[in-house]
mmCIF file of N, CA and C in Angstrom:
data_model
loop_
_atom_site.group_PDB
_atom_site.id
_atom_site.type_symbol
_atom_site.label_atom_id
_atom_site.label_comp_id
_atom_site.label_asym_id
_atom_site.label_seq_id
_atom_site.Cartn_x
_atom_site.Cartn_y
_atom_site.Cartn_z
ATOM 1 N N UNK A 1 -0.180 151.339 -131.963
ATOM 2 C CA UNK A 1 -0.768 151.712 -130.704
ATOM 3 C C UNK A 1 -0.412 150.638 -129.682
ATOM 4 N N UNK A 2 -0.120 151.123 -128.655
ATOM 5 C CA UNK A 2 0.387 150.244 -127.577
ATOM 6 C C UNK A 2 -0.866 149.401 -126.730
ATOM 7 N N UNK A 3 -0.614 148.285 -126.605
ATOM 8 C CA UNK A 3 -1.485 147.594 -126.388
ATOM 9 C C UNK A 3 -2.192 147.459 -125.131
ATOM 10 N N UNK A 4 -1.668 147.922 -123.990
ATOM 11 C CA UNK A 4 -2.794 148.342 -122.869
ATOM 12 C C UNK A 4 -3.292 149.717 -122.945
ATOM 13 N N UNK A 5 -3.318 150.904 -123.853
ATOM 14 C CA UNK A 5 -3.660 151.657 -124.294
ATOM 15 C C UNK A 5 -5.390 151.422 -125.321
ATOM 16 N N UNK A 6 -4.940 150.434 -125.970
ATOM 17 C CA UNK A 6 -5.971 149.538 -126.599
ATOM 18 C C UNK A 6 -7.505 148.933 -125.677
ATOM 19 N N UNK A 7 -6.797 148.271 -124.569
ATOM 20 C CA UNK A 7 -7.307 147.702 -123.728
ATOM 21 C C UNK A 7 -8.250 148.777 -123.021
ATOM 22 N N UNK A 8 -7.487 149.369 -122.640
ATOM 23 C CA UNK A 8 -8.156 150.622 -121.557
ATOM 24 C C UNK A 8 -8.981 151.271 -122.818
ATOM 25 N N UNK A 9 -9.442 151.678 -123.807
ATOM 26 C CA UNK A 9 -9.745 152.032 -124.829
ATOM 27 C C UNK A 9 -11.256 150.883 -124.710
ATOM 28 N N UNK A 10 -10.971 149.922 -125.154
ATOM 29 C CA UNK A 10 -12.200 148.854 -125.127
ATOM 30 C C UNK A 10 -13.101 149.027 -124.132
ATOM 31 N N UNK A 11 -12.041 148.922 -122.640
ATOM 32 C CA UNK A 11 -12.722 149.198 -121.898
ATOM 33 C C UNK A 11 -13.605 149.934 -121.312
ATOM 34 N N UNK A 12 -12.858 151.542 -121.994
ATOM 35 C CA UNK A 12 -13.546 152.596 -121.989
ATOM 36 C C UNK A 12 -15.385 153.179 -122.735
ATOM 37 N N UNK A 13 -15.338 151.730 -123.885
ATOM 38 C CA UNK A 13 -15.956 151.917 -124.725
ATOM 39 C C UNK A 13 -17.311 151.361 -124.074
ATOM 40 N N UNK A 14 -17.030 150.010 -123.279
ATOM 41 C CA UNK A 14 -17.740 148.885 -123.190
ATOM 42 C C UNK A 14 -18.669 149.930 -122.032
ATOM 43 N N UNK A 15 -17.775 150.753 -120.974
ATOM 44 C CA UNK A 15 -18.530 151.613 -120.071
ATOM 45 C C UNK A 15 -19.605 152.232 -120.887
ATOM 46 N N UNK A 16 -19.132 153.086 -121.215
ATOM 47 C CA UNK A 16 -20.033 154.174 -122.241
ATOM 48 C C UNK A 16 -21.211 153.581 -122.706
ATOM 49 N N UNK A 17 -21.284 152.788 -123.440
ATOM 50 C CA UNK A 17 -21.745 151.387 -124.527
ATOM 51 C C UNK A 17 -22.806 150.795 -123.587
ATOM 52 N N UNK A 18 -22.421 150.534 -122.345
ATOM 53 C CA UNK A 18 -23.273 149.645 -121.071
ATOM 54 C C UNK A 18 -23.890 150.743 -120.801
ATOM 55 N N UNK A 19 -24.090 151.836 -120.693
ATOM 56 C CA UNK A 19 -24.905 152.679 -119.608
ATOM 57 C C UNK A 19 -25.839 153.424 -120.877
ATOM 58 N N UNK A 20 -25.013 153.793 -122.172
ATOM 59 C CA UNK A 20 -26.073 154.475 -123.123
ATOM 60 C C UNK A 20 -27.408 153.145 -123.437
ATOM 61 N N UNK A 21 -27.201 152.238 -123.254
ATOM 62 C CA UNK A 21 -28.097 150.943 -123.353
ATOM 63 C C UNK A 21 -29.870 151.118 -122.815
ATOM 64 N N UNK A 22 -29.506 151.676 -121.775
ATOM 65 C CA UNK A 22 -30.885 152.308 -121.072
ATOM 66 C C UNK A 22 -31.016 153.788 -121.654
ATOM 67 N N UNK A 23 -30.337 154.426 -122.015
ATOM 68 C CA UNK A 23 -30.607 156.061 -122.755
ATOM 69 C C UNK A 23 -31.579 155.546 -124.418
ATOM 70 N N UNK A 24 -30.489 154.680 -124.958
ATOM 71 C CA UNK A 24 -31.075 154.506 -126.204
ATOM 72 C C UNK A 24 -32.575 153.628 -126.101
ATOM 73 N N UNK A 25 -32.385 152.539 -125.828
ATOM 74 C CA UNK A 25 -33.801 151.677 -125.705
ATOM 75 C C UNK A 25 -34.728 152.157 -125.098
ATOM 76 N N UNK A 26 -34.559 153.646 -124.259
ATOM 77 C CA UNK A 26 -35.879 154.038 -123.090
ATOM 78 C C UNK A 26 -37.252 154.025 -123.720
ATOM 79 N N UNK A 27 -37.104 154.422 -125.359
ATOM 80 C CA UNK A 27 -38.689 154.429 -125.485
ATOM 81 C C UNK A 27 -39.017 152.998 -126.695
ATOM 82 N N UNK A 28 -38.295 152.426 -126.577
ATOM 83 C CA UNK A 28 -38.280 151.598 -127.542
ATOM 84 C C UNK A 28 -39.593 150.173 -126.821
ATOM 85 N N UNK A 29 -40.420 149.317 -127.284
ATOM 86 C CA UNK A 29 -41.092 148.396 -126.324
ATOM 87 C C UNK A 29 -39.905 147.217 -126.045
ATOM 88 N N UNK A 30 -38.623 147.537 -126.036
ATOM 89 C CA UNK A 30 -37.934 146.433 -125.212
ATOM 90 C C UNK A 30 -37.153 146.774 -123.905
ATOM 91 N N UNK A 31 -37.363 145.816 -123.212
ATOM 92 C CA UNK A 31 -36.351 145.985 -121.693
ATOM 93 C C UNK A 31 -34.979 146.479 -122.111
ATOM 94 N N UNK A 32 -34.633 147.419 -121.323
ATOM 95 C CA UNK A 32 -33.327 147.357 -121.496
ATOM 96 C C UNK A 32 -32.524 147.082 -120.574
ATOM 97 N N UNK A 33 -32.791 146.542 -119.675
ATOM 98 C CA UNK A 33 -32.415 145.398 -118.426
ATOM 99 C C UNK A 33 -32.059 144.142 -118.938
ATOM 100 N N UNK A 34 -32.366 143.673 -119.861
ATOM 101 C CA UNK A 34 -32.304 142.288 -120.564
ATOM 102 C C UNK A 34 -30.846 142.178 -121.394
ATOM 103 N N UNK A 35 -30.075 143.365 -121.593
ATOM 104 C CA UNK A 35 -28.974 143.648 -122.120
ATOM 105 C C UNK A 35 -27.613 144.163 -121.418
ATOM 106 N N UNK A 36 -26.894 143.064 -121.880
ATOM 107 C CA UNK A 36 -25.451 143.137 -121.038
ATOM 108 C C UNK A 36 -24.166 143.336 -122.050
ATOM 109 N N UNK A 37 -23.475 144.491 -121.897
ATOM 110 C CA UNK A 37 -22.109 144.328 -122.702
ATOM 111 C C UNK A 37 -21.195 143.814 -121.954
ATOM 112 N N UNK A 38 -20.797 142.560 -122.804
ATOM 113 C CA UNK A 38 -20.173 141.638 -121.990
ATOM 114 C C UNK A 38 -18.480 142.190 -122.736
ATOM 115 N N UNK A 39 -18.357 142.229 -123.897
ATOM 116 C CA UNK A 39 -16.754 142.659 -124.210
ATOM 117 C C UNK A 39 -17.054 143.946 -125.370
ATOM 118 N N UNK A 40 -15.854 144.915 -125.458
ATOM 119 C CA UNK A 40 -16.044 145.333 -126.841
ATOM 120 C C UNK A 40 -14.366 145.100 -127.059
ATOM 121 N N UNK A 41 -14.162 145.197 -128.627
ATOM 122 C CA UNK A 41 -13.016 144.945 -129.516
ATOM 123 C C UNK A 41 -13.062 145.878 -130.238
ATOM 124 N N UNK A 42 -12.286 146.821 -130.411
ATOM 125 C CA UNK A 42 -11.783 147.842 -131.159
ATOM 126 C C UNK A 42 -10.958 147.605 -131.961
ATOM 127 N N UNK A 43 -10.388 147.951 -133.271
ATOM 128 C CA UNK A 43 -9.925 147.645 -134.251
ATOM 129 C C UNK A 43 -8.811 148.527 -133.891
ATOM 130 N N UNK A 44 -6.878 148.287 -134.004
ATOM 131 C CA UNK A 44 -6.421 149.021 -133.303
ATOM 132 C C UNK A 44 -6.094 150.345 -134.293
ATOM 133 N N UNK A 45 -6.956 150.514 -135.492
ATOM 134 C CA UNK A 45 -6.732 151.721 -136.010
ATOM 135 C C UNK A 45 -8.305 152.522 -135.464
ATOM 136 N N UNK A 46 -8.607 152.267 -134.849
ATOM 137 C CA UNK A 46 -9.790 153.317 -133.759
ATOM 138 C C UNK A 46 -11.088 152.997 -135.011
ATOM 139 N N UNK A 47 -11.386 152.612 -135.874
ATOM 140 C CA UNK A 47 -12.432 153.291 -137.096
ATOM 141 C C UNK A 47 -13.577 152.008 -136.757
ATOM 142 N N UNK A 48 -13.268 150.689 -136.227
ATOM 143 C CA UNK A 48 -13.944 149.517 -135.841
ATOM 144 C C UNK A 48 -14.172 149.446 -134.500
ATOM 145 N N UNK A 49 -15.158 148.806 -133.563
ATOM 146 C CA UNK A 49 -15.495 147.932 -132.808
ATOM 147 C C UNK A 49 -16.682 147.238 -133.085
ATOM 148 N N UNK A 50 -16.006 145.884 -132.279
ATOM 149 C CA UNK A 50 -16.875 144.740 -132.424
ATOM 150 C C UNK A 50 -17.431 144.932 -130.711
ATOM 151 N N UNK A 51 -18.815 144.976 -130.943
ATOM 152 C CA UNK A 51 -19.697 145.118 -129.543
ATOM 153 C C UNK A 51 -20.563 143.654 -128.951
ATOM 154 N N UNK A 52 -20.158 143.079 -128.232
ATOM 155 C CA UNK A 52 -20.703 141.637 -127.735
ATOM 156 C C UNK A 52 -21.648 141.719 -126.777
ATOM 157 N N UNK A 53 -23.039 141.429 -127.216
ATOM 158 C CA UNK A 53 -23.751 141.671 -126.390
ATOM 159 C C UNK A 53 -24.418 140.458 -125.730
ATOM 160 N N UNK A 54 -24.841 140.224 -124.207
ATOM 161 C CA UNK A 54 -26.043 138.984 -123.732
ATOM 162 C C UNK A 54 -26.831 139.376 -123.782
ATOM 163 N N UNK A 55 -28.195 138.910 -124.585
ATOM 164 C CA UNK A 55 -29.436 138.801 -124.307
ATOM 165 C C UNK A 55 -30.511 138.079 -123.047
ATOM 166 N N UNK A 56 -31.141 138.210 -122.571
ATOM 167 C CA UNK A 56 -31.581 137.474 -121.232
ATOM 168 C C UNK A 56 -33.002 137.010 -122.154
ATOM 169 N N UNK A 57 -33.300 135.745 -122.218
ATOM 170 C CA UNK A 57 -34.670 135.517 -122.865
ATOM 171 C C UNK A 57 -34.307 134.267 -124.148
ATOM 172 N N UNK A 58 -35.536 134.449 -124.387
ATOM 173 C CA UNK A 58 -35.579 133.218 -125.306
ATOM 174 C C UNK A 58 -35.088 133.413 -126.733
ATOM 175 N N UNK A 59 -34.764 132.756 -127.719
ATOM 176 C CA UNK A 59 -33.891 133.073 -129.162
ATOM 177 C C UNK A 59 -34.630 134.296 -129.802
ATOM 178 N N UNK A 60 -36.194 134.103 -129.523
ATOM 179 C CA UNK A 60 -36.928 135.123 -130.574
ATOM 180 C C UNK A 60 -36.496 136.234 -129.925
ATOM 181 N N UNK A 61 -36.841 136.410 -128.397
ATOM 182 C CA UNK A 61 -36.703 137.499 -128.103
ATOM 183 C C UNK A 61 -35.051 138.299 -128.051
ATOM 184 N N UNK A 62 -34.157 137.565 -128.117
ATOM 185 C CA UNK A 62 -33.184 138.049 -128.397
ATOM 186 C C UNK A 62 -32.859 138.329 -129.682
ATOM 187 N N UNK A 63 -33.149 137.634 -130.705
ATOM 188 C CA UNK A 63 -33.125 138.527 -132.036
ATOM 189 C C UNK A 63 -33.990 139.854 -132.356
ATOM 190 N N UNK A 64 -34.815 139.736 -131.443
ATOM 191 C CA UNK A 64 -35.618 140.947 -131.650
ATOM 192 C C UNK A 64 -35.298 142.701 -131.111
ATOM 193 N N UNK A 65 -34.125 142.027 -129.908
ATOM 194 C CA UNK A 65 -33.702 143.144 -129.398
ATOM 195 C C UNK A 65 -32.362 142.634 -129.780
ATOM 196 N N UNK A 66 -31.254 142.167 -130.296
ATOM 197 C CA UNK A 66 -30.609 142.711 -131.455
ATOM 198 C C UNK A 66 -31.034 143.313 -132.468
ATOM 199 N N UNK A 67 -32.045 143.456 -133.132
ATOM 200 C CA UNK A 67 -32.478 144.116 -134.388
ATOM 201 C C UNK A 67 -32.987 145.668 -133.927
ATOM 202 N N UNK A 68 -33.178 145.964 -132.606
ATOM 203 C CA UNK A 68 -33.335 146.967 -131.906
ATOM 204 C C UNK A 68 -31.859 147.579 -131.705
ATOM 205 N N UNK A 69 -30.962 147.218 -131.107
ATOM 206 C CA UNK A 69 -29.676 147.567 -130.952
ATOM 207 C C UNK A 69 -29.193 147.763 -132.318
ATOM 208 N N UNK A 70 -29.306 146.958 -133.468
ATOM 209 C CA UNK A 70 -28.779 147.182 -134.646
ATOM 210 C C UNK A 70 -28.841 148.388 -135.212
ATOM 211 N N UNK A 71 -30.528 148.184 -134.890
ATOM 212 C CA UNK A 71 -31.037 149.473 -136.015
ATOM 213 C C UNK A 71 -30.420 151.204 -134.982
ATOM 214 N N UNK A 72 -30.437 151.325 -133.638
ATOM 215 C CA UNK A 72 -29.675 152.266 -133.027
ATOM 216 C C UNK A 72 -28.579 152.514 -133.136
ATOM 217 N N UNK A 73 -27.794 152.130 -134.078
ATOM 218 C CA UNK A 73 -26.458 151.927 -134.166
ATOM 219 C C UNK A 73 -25.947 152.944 -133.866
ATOM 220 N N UNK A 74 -26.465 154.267 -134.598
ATOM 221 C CA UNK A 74 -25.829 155.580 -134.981
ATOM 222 C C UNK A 74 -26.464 156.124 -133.863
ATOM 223 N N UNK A 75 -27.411 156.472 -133.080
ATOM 224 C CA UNK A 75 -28.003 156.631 -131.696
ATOM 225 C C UNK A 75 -26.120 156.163 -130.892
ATOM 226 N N UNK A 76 -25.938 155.258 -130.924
ATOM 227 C CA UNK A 76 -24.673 154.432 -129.683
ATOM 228 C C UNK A 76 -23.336 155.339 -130.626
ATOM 229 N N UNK A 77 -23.456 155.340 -131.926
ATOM 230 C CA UNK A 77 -22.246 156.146 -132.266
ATOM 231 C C UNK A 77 -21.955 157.638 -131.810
ATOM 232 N N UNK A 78 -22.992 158.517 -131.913
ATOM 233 C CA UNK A 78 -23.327 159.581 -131.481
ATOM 234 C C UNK A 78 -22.975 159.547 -129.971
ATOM 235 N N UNK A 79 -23.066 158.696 -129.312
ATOM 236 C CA UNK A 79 -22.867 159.121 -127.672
ATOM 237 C C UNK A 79 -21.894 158.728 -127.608
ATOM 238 N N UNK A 80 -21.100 157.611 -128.274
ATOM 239 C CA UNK A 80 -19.652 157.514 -128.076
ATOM 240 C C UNK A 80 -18.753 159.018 -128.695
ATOM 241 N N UNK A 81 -19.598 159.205 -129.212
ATOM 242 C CA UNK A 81 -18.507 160.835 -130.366
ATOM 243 C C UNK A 81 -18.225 161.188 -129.234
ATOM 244 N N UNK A 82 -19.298 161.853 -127.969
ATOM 245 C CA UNK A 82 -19.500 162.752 -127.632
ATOM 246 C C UNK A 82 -19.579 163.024 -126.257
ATOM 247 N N UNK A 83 -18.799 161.251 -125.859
ATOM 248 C CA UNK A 83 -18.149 161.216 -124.257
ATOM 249 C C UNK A 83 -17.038 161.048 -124.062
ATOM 250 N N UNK A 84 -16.596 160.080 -125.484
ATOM 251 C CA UNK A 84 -15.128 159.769 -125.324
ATOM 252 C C UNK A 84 -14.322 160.451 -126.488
ATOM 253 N N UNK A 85 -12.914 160.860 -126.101
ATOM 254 C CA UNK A 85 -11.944 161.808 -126.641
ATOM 255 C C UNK A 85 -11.210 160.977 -127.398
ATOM 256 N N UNK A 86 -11.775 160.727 -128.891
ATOM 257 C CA UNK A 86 -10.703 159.871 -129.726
ATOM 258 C C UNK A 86 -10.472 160.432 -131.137
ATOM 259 N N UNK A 87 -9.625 160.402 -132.023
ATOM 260 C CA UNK A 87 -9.282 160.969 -133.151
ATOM 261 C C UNK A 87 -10.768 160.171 -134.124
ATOM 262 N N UNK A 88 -10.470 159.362 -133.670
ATOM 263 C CA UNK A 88 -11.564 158.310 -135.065
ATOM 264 C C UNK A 88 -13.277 158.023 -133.896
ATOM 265 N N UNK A 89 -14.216 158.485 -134.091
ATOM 266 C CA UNK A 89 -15.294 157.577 -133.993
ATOM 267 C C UNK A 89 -15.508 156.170 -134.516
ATOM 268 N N UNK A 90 -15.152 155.053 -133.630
ATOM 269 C CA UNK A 90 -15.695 153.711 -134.153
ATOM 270 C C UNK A 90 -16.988 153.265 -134.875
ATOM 271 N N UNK A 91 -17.051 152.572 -136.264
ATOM 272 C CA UNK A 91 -18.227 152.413 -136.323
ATOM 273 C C UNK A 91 -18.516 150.488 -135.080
ATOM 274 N N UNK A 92 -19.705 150.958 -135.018
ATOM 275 C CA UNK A 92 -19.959 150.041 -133.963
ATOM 276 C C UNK A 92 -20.788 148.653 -134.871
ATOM 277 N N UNK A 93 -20.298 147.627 -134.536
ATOM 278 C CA UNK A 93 -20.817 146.699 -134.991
ATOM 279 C C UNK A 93 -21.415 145.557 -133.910
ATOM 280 N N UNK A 94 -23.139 145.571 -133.624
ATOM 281 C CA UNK A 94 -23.182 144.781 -132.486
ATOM 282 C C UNK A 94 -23.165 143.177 -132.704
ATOM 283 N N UNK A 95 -23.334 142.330 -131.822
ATOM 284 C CA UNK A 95 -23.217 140.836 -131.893
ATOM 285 C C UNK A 95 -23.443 140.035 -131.048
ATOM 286 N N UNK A 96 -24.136 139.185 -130.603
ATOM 287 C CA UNK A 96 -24.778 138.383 -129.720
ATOM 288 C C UNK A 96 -23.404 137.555 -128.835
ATOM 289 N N UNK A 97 -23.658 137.383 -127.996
ATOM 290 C CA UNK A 97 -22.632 136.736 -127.067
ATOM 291 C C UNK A 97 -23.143 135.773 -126.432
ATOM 292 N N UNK A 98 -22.816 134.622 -126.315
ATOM 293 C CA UNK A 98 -23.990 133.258 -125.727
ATOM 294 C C UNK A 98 -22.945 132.380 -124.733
ATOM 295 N N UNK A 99 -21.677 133.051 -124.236
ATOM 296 C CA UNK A 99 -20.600 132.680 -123.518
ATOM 297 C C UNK A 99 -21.659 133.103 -122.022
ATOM 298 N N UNK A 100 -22.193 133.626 -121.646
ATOM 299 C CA UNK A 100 -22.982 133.730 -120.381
ATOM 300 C C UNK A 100 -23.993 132.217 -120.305
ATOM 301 N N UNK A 101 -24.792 132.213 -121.241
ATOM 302 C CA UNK A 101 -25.948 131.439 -121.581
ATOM 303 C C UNK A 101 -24.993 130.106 -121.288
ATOM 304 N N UNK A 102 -23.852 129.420 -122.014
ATOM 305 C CA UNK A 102 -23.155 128.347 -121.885
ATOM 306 C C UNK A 102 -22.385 128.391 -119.957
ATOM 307 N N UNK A 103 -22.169 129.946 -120.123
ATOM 308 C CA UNK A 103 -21.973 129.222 -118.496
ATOM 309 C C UNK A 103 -23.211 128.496 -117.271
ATOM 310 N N UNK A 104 -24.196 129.512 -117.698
ATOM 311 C CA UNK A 104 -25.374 128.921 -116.803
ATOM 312 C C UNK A 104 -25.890 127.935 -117.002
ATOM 313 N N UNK A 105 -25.673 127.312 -118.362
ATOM 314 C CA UNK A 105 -25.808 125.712 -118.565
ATOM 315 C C UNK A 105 -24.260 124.608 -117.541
ATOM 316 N N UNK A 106 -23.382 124.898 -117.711
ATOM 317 C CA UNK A 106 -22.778 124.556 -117.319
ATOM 318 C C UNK A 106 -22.489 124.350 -115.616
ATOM 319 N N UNK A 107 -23.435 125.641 -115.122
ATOM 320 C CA UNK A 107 -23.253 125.924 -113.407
ATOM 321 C C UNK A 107 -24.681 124.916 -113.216
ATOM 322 N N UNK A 108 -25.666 124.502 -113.939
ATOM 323 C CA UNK A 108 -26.935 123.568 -114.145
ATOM 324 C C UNK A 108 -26.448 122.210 -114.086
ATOM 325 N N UNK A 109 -25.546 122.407 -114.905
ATOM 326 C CA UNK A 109 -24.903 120.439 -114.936
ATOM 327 C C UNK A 109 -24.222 120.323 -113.611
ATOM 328 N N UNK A 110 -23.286 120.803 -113.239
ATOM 329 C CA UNK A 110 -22.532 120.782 -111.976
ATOM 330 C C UNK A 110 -23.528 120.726 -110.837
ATOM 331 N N UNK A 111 -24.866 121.247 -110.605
ATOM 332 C CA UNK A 111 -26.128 121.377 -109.904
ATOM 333 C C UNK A 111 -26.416 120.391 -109.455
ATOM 334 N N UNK A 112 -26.623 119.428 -110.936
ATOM 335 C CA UNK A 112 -27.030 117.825 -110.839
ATOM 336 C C UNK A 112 -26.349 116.946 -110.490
ATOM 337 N N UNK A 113 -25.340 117.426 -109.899
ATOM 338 C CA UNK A 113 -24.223 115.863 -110.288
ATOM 339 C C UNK A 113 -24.373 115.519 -108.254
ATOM 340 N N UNK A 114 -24.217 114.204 -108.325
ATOM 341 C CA UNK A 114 -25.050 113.692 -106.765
ATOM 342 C C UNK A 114 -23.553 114.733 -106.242
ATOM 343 N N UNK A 115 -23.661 114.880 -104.539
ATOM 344 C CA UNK A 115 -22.486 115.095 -104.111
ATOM 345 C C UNK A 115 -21.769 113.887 -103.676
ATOM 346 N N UNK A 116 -20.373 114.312 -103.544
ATOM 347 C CA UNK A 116 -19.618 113.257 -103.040
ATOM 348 C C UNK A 116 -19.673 112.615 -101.694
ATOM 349 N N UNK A 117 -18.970 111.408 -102.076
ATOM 350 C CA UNK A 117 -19.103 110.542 -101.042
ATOM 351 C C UNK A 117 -18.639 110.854 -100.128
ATOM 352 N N UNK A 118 -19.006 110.806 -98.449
ATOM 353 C CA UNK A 118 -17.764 110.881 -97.499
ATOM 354 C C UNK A 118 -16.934 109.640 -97.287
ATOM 355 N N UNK A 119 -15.889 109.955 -97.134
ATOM 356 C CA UNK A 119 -15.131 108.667 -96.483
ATOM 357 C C UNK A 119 -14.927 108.489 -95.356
#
């Protein structure tokens, strides 16, 4: 499979994936505002993706709504069947993503640092 074919594919997924987020969690007791698909990775024989998700909140509460997303799995498979046109349904595998969390630490340090001197 050709590889911006792939791409556009991920991409396609990550749409779908981001918006069923509020369909699936609506009655669940977690926000589903608190959840961001930040990448997905598709396996390039269609049967895998790896789903990267940000949590907004503290460790507990983000394991808690991964274990919410987990357990929906087949809820997120089902709406992928049944928006997007692919030979293989991916099984979906979700996963915490903490590349957001390290940037906002990082935009925090830069915060602190005195400004520069004029000359």
């Amino acid at each position: 499979m050709a590889v911006d074919r792939l791409e556009r594919v991920n991409s396609l997924l990550k749409r779908v994936i981001g918006e069923a987020v509020f369909r699936v969690l609506q009655g669940d007791d977690v926000n589903p505002g608190v959840v961001t698909v930040t990448e997905v990775a598709c396996a390039k024989n269609l049967r895998n993706a790896t789903v990267k998700v940000s949590v907004f909140g503290e460790p507990a509460e983000q394991n808690r709504v991964m274990g919410h997303l987990i357990r929906r799995t087949h809820e997120f498979e089902r709406i992928v069947n049944s928006e997007v046109r692919l030979k293989f349904t991916p099984q979906l595998r979700f996963v915490i993503d903490h590349s957001l969390e390290k940037g906002d630490a990082v935009l925090a340090l830069l915060d602190q640092l005195p400004p520069p001197a004029a000359e």
